[in-house]
XYZ file of C-alpha atoms in Angstrom:
492
model
C 3.993 -11.330 -10.113
C 3.795 -12.161 -6.745
C 1.349 -14.752 -5.277
C -0.929 -13.152 -2.502
C -3.712 -14.720 -0.353
C -5.425 -15.311 3.243
C -8.348 -16.761 5.826
C -9.735 -18.869 9.024
C -12.652 -19.525 11.401
C -14.043 -17.397 14.203
C -12.413 -14.119 15.019
C -10.083 -14.502 17.974
C -11.059 -12.391 21.008
C -8.963 -9.277 21.217
C -8.432 -7.789 24.644
C -6.399 -4.902 23.221
C -9.204 -3.565 21.050
C -11.864 -1.578 22.866
C -14.631 -2.050 22.137
C -14.440 -5.089 19.835
C -16.243 -4.676 16.557
C -18.917 -7.286 15.908
C -18.122 -9.299 12.842
C -20.840 -11.890 12.517
C -22.564 -12.988 9.295
C -22.967 -10.643 6.370
C -20.423 -10.164 3.605
C -16.932 -8.780 3.197
C -18.482 -5.390 2.374
C -21.057 -5.180 5.159
C -20.849 -2.436 7.760
C -18.594 -4.441 10.085
C -16.073 -5.385 7.405
C -16.217 -2.664 4.736
C -13.380 -0.379 5.837
C -11.084 -3.294 6.601
C -11.823 -5.068 3.313
C -11.231 -1.955 1.209
C -8.072 -1.142 3.145
C -6.341 -4.504 2.817
C -7.404 -4.949 -0.813
C -5.831 -1.529 -1.450
C -2.590 -2.912 -0.026
C -2.849 -5.787 -2.499
C -3.458 -3.306 -5.322
C -0.179 -1.548 -4.572
C 1.774 -4.809 -4.360
C 0.158 -6.012 -7.592
C 0.939 -2.783 -9.412
C 4.548 -2.974 -8.267
C 4.899 -6.577 -9.436
C 3.480 -5.972 -12.907
C 5.191 -2.610 -13.414
C 8.612 -3.721 -12.199
C 8.442 -6.918 -14.252
C 7.953 -4.820 -17.373
C 10.841 -2.448 -16.589
C 13.243 -5.152 -15.390
C 14.723 -6.187 -18.792
C 15.623 -2.569 -19.568
C 17.053 -1.965 -16.098
C 19.179 -5.114 -16.276
C 20.482 -4.184 -19.707
C 21.366 -0.585 -18.796
C 23.085 -1.705 -15.588
C 24.977 -4.429 -17.494
C 23.338 -7.085 -15.357
C 21.535 -9.454 -17.734
C 23.867 -12.271 -16.643
C 22.462 -11.967 -13.095
C 18.917 -11.210 -14.230
C 17.376 -13.953 -12.084
C 19.078 -12.493 -8.993
C 16.980 -9.333 -9.310
C 13.893 -11.478 -8.710
C 15.262 -14.038 -6.276
C 16.843 -11.386 -3.997
C 13.308 -10.251 -3.227
C 12.200 -13.755 -2.286
C 15.390 -14.518 -0.347
C 14.968 -11.722 2.187
C 11.208 -12.143 2.264
C 11.785 -15.570 3.837
C 13.191 -13.942 6.964
C 10.476 -11.292 6.890
C 7.786 -13.968 6.845
C 9.002 -15.726 9.991
C 9.528 -12.415 11.762
C 6.043 -11.275 10.773
C 4.464 -14.537 11.937
C 5.901 -14.201 15.430
C 5.303 -10.463 15.579
C 1.657 -10.928 14.528
C 0.987 -13.767 16.984
C 2.495 -11.713 19.829
C 0.942 -8.296 19.259
C -1.261 -8.456 16.176
C -0.670 -7.713 12.485
C -0.719 -3.902 12.745
C 3.016 -3.429 13.385
C 4.368 -5.819 10.751
C 2.014 -4.440 8.116
C 3.035 -0.828 8.713
C 6.718 -1.681 8.984
C 6.575 -3.943 5.949
C 4.986 -1.356 3.683
C 7.560 1.235 4.772
C 10.408 -1.187 4.030
C 8.794 -2.068 0.709
C 8.787 1.600 -0.331
C 12.379 2.140 0.820
C 13.576 -0.777 -1.324
C 11.904 0.694 -4.393
C 13.715 3.987 -3.869
C 17.046 2.206 -3.422
C 16.617 0.228 -6.654
C 15.412 3.292 -8.526
C 18.559 5.249 -7.622
C 21.044 2.359 -8.027
C 24.223 3.069 -9.984
C 25.020 -0.591 -10.688
C 23.264 -3.933 -10.791
C 24.328 -5.094 -7.332
C 22.921 -1.954 -5.684
C 19.762 -2.554 -7.680
C 19.620 -6.109 -6.326
C 20.196 -4.792 -2.790
C 17.135 -2.588 -3.206
C 15.132 -5.594 -4.298
C 16.325 -7.409 -1.159
C 15.116 -4.562 1.074
C 11.812 -4.663 -0.775
C 11.564 -8.389 -0.162
C 11.989 -7.978 3.580
C 9.029 -5.601 3.548
C 7.011 -7.897 1.325
C 7.551 -10.821 3.695
C 6.305 -8.766 6.632
C 3.241 -7.632 4.691
C 1.992 -10.929 3.258
C 1.958 -12.853 6.537
C 0.344 -9.973 8.411
C -2.449 -9.934 5.820
C -3.087 -13.630 6.449
C -3.371 -12.972 10.167
C -5.818 -10.117 9.537
C -8.050 -12.472 7.544
C -7.697 -15.195 10.165
C -8.804 -12.901 12.986
C -11.323 -10.562 11.382
C -13.291 -12.775 8.968
C -15.430 -15.835 9.617
C -14.531 -19.010 7.747
C -17.348 -18.682 5.204
C -16.079 -15.191 4.210
C -12.451 -16.135 3.651
C -12.810 -17.597 0.145
C -14.550 -14.361 -0.888
C -11.634 -12.328 0.479
C -9.235 -14.517 -1.476
C -11.255 -13.822 -4.593
C -11.121 -10.093 -3.755
C -7.350 -10.305 -3.395
C -7.099 -11.956 -6.801
C -9.467 -9.365 -8.297
C -7.086 -6.728 -6.957
C -4.594 -7.915 -9.578
C -6.871 -7.324 -12.569
C -6.497 -3.573 -13.074
C -2.756 -3.508 -12.203
C -2.167 -6.381 -14.634
C -3.483 -4.221 -17.463
C -2.495 -0.736 -16.314
C 0.853 -1.730 -14.763
C 2.614 -2.973 -17.924
C 1.151 -0.178 -20.051
C 2.128 2.567 -17.588
C 5.495 1.011 -16.843
C 6.318 0.497 -20.516
C 5.341 4.056 -21.396
C 7.355 5.510 -18.521
C 10.338 3.278 -19.316
C 10.367 4.249 -23.004
C 9.861 8.002 -22.492
C 11.278 8.859 -19.056
C 13.449 5.865 -18.146
C 13.060 2.745 -16.021
C 14.124 4.511 -12.825
C 10.907 6.485 -12.680
C 8.915 3.256 -12.540
C 10.585 2.397 -9.230
C 10.578 5.936 -7.826
C 6.899 6.619 -8.514
C 5.400 3.574 -6.788
C 6.293 4.542 -3.158
C 3.816 7.427 -3.400
C 1.034 4.854 -3.765
C 1.805 3.330 -0.358
C 0.296 6.224 1.614
C -3.379 5.682 0.787
C -3.602 1.943 1.640
C -1.845 2.498 4.961
C -4.113 5.401 5.891
C -7.175 3.286 5.114
C -6.112 -0.125 6.436
C -4.273 0.610 9.670
C -7.182 2.187 11.636
C -9.493 -0.670 10.597
C -6.926 -3.282 11.631
C -6.407 -1.530 14.966
C -10.152 -1.826 15.655
C -10.681 -5.438 14.558
C -7.459 -7.460 14.644
C -4.848 -5.869 16.880
C -3.396 -7.305 20.078
C -2.494 -10.905 21.037
C -4.606 -13.726 19.619
C -5.655 -15.308 22.929
C -8.010 -13.536 25.308
C -6.212 -12.906 28.579
C -3.341 -15.202 27.625
C 0.207 -14.063 28.398
C 2.191 -12.781 25.446
C 4.470 -15.533 24.190
C 8.189 -14.717 24.134
C 10.048 -14.441 20.859
C 11.078 -17.865 19.603
C 14.780 -17.208 19.071
C 15.288 -20.635 17.564
C 12.828 -19.863 14.778
C 14.465 -16.484 14.202
C 17.847 -18.185 13.847
C 16.349 -20.729 11.464
C 14.811 -17.905 9.451
C 18.200 -16.229 9.129
C 19.665 -19.570 8.109
C 17.049 -20.168 5.433
C 17.551 -16.679 3.955
C 21.345 -16.885 4.007
C 21.314 -20.439 2.655
C 18.993 -19.512 -0.183
C 21.182 -16.520 -1.041
C 24.322 -18.667 -1.147
C 22.658 -21.178 -3.445
C 21.502 -18.397 -5.741
C 25.024 -16.939 -5.845
C 26.557 -20.343 -6.590
C 24.068 -20.914 -9.397
C 24.915 -17.623 -11.060
C 28.714 -17.874 -10.839
C 29.077 -21.293 -12.527
C 32.664 -21.883 -11.366
C 34.218 -24.809 -9.515
C 34.725 -22.596 -6.492
C 30.957 -22.063 -6.464
C 30.629 -25.560 -5.003
C 31.726 -24.145 -1.633
C 28.923 -21.559 -1.235
C 26.481 -24.120 -2.641
C 27.413 -26.656 0.039
C 27.248 -23.979 2.727
C 23.818 -22.976 1.461
C 22.544 -26.544 1.638
C 23.977 -26.956 5.150
C 22.032 -23.908 6.294
C 18.842 -24.702 4.412
C 18.214 -28.310 5.405
C 17.852 -27.819 9.200
C 16.023 -24.522 8.666
C 13.446 -26.048 6.333
C 12.908 -28.998 8.670
C 12.382 -26.631 11.588
C 10.121 -24.091 9.906
C 7.828 -26.205 7.730
C 5.225 -28.706 8.993
C 6.465 -32.221 9.675
C 6.065 -34.387 6.575
C 6.216 -31.559 4.054
C 9.188 -33.007 2.175
C 7.353 -36.343 1.679
C 3.966 -34.779 0.825
C 2.153 -36.146 3.876
C -1.605 -35.684 3.569
C -3.230 -32.530 4.863
C -1.348 -29.439 5.982
C 2.125 -30.660 4.852
C 0.892 -31.221 1.291
C -0.902 -27.877 1.290
C 2.366 -26.140 2.206
C 4.397 -28.174 -0.301
C 1.951 -27.564 -3.134
C 2.045 -23.830 -2.540
C 5.798 -23.842 -3.056
C 5.686 -26.030 -6.158
C 2.942 -23.973 -7.805
C 4.374 -20.552 -7.008
C 7.992 -21.477 -7.670
C 7.473 -23.101 -11.064
C 5.127 -20.352 -12.249
C 7.150 -17.359 -11.028
C 10.454 -18.788 -12.268
C 8.954 -19.189 -15.735
C 7.057 -15.886 -15.745
C 10.156 -13.912 -14.771
C 11.745 -14.817 -18.109
C 8.711 -14.187 -20.349
C 9.269 -10.420 -20.866
C 13.002 -10.940 -21.412
C 12.282 -13.672 -23.964
C 9.809 -11.534 -25.883
C 12.054 -8.450 -25.871
C 15.291 -10.178 -26.819
C 14.081 -13.014 -29.051
C 11.051 -11.514 -30.792
C 11.931 -7.809 -30.669
C 8.859 -6.617 -28.747
C 8.939 -3.321 -26.880
C 8.889 -3.472 -23.068
C 5.277 -2.269 -23.155
C 4.072 -5.015 -25.492
C 6.115 -7.654 -23.672
C 4.504 -6.659 -20.387
C 1.021 -6.516 -21.878
C 1.418 -10.076 -23.144
C 0.894 -11.111 -19.518
C -1.895 -8.631 -18.793
C -4.772 -11.019 -19.498
C -3.425 -13.215 -16.717
C -4.629 -10.804 -14.054
C -8.241 -11.208 -15.137
C -8.085 -14.987 -15.519
C -6.269 -15.352 -12.173
C -9.132 -13.451 -10.551
C -11.638 -15.641 -12.397
C -9.951 -18.801 -11.139
C -9.987 -17.459 -7.587
C -13.662 -16.534 -7.946
C -14.498 -20.049 -9.151
C -12.948 -21.618 -6.036
C -14.860 -19.202 -3.803
C -18.290 -20.447 -4.924
C -19.990 -22.581 -2.233
C -20.929 -25.198 -4.837
C -17.269 -25.862 -5.638
C -16.247 -26.646 -2.039
C -16.833 -30.436 -2.325
C -14.659 -30.460 -5.458
C -11.795 -28.312 -4.186
C -9.156 -31.043 -4.583
C -10.197 -31.690 -8.195
C -10.085 -27.964 -8.931
C -6.554 -27.760 -7.608
C -5.406 -30.768 -9.658
C -6.937 -29.246 -12.774
C -5.336 -25.905 -11.963
C -1.870 -27.443 -11.777
C -2.395 -29.192 -15.117
C -3.241 -25.820 -16.680
C -0.133 -24.269 -15.113
C 2.092 -27.020 -16.510
C 0.569 -26.694 -19.968
C 1.000 -22.902 -19.992
C 4.660 -23.048 -18.980
C 5.384 -25.733 -21.589
C 3.631 -23.725 -24.327
C 5.341 -20.358 -23.695
C 8.749 -21.192 -25.277
C 7.038 -22.174 -28.528
C 7.425 -18.501 -29.538
C 11.158 -19.131 -29.829
C 10.119 -20.555 -33.227
C 9.659 -17.456 -35.384
C 6.700 -18.959 -37.234
C 4.707 -19.095 -33.979
C 2.767 -15.857 -33.331
C 3.684 -14.036 -30.122
C 0.052 -13.866 -29.012
C 0.326 -17.567 -28.167
C 2.121 -16.523 -24.955
C -0.791 -14.298 -23.916
C -3.317 -17.083 -24.509
C -1.238 -19.719 -22.738
C -0.541 -17.447 -19.793
C -4.223 -16.630 -19.485
C -5.016 -20.321 -18.969
C -2.041 -20.743 -16.641
C -3.147 -17.818 -14.489
C -6.670 -19.249 -14.322
C -5.162 -22.413 -12.881
C -2.996 -20.425 -10.470
C -6.033 -18.500 -9.269
C -7.692 -21.739 -8.203
C -4.530 -23.238 -6.695
C -3.188 -20.264 -4.729
C -6.536 -19.258 -3.258
C -7.401 -22.859 -2.361
C -4.098 -23.479 -0.565
C -4.683 -20.317 1.446
C -8.208 -21.354 2.381
C -7.079 -24.835 3.388
C -4.142 -23.580 5.436
C -6.178 -21.279 7.654
C -8.956 -23.834 7.925
C -6.385 -26.216 9.432
C -4.833 -23.582 11.723
C -6.113 -22.641 15.197
C -6.119 -18.850 15.718
C -3.041 -18.862 17.960
C -1.049 -20.656 15.233
C -2.326 -18.686 12.246
C 0.787 -16.508 12.099
C 3.280 -19.390 12.311
C 1.417 -21.555 9.800
C 0.886 -18.638 7.426
C 4.610 -17.983 7.646
C 5.268 -21.651 6.800
C 3.053 -21.389 3.714
C 4.816 -18.244 2.562
C 8.250 -19.697 3.332
C 7.427 -22.612 1.045
C 6.276 -20.112 -1.577
C 9.321 -17.848 -1.264
C 11.936 -20.580 -0.870
C 10.663 -22.414 -3.920
C 10.809 -19.151 -5.866
C 14.436 -18.657 -4.856
C 15.549 -22.226 -5.538
C 13.770 -22.582 -8.866
C 14.865 -19.123 -10.000
C 18.417 -20.091 -9.043
C 18.152 -23.318 -11.035
C 16.563 -21.567 -13.981
C 19.060 -18.709 -13.842
C 21.985 -21.130 -13.731
C 20.695 -23.053 -16.748
C 20.010 -19.787 -18.566
C 23.527 -18.467 -17.926
C 25.201 -21.804 -18.740
C 23.624 -21.869 -22.203
C 24.679 -18.324 -23.100
C 21.658 -16.428 -21.880
C 23.769 -13.609 -20.456
C 24.649 -12.516 -23.996
C 21.080 -11.855 -25.108
C 20.992 -8.309 -23.783
C 23.871 -7.079 -25.915
C 22.070 -7.375 -29.236
C 18.633 -6.086 -28.288
C 19.032 -2.530 -29.478
C 19.967 -3.612 -32.976
C 18.797 -6.977 -34.251
C 17.389 -9.159 -31.488
C 17.909 -12.351 -33.449
C 21.690 -11.894 -33.713
C 22.016 -12.541 -30.005
C 19.424 -15.281 -29.961
C 19.912 -18.114 -27.509
C 16.646 -20.081 -27.677
C 18.129 -23.068 -25.846
C 18.833 -20.842 -22.823
C 15.159 -19.955 -22.534
C 13.961 -23.499 -23.219
C 16.214 -24.662 -20.362
C 14.167 -22.454 -18.028
C 10.625 -23.200 -19.199
C 10.595 -26.938 -19.841
C 11.976 -28.038 -16.430
C 9.501 -25.702 -14.716
C 6.660 -27.384 -16.612
C 7.877 -30.731 -15.265
C 7.868 -29.319 -11.705
C 4.267 -28.188 -12.202
C 3.318 -31.733 -13.259
C 4.720 -32.973 -9.932
C 2.498 -30.368 -8.277
C -0.561 -31.942 -9.911
C 0.282 -35.187 -8.086
C 0.797 -33.410 -4.757
C -2.620 -31.796 -5.230
C -4.222 -35.237 -4.901
C -2.982 -35.393 -1.284
C -4.662 -32.305 0.180
C -7.632 -34.112 1.682
C -8.023 -36.187 4.853
C -5.473 -34.265 6.953
C -3.761 -36.187 9.743
C -3.613 -35.162 13.353
C 0.015 -34.198 13.877
C 0.055 -30.819 12.170
C 2.358 -29.006 14.522
C 5.585 -27.375 13.392
C 8.845 -29.205 14.012
C-alpha cells in the first residue's frame, strides 16, 4: 500500500480564483469544503484500491511473466519514478496551483496501469509501474498543497483521518475483488479495469480545486521561475535510486559499477532536496522528514513480501493472501483518527513513538508463519496492530510538516516529505530484494502450482522482515526528536 496524507494554516490568497470561496471555521464537510473534501478523498479511494488490488495480483503476474527474481523491482520502479514526479509537482503546484499536476498525475497513473496490464514480459510490466509512479508522485504532492491552501490548520488532522478512512473499504474489497478476478479472468484484468475508476474523482475534484486552491500561492506575487537545479537533482535522485535497485537485483561483481554510480547521483541530490540536518535527525522538520522515510520504507518493504510469502510458503490463494492484510485498512484509519482528536495533540510525540514500536513488532512477527505450526491468521493480527501504528505515524508527520511550512513553501516541503518516503521505499526494497534473491528467493515461484513447500526458502523471507523490523526500531528513536523545531528549516 501506499502511504498518503496532507495539511497547513490559513488558506493562501488566490488571485487566480474569482471569486474566492470563504473557508473559515466549520468542518471538512461544511458547505465551503464539502465538494472539495469528497473529491480529493475520492482520489485517495482510487489510489488505495489500486494499491490493495495490485498487491494481491502481483505474485501471480510475476510468476506468469517469469519475473519472481525481480519481484521487488515491480514495487520499487513505482517509487523510483515517483521521486521525480514529487519534485516536479512541488514546483508546478507552487507556481500555478495543484490543479495541473493532479490532473496530469491521474492521467499518467491510468496510462501506467494499462501498460502493465498489456505487458508481454516482466520488464515491460515494470516499465508500466514506472509510468504509474510518475503519476503517483504528481498526485500525492498536489494533494498536500490542496490541503495546505484550502483547509485551516485545525481541519487538517481531520482530513488526514479522512484520507486514512479512504483506505478502509479498498483494503477489504480490493484484495477480494482482485483475487476473484485474478483466479477467474486473469491478473491482467485487475490492471486494465482500474483506469475506469479515475474518471469520477477527477470530475468531482478538479472543479472544486479550481475554485478554492488554484493559482500561485502569494497574492500579487510574481510567479517564481522553475528551479532547474532542483529538477536536475530530482532526475539524479530517480536515476541513482534506479541504478542501486538494479545493482541489488543483479548480484554480480559488475553490479558494483552501477551501485557506485547510483550513490554518486544520490548523495548530492538528497542533500539538495531534503531539509538541512535530515541525515543526522536534527530536531523539528528534518526529523519529521527522516521519520516519514524510515516508517514508510520499512513497512512497505516488508508488506510487499507478505502476499508472496503466504502464497509460496503456506499455499494460500491470492485472494486469501490479500485478505490477510485487509484488516490493516481499518486499523490504519483508526490510528489516524486517534491522532486527529484535539485531546491527543499535547501527546503527539508519544503517539508517534508508540506507533513506531507497533510497526517494528508487526514486521518482526510476520515471518513467524514460516514455521508451519504457526497459524496464518497471526499475520493478519500483527499487521492490524502495525497498521494502527502507521496510521498515527503517517498522519502525524503530515500534520507536523505543513504546520512547519509557510504557504509559499508547502509544495517544496511536501515534496521533501514524499521524497523521503519514496526514496526510503526504493532503497529498502532494493536491500530487501537483494537479500531475498541472494538466499534463493527467486526460486520460490517455480513450485507454487504444485507443492509450495518444495520450493520453500524461509531464510530468504526472514532476511527481508527482520532487518526491516530493526529499521523501524531506529524510527522509534527518531520519533523522540520531532518536538522543539529549530529555526533554520529551509531547504539546502
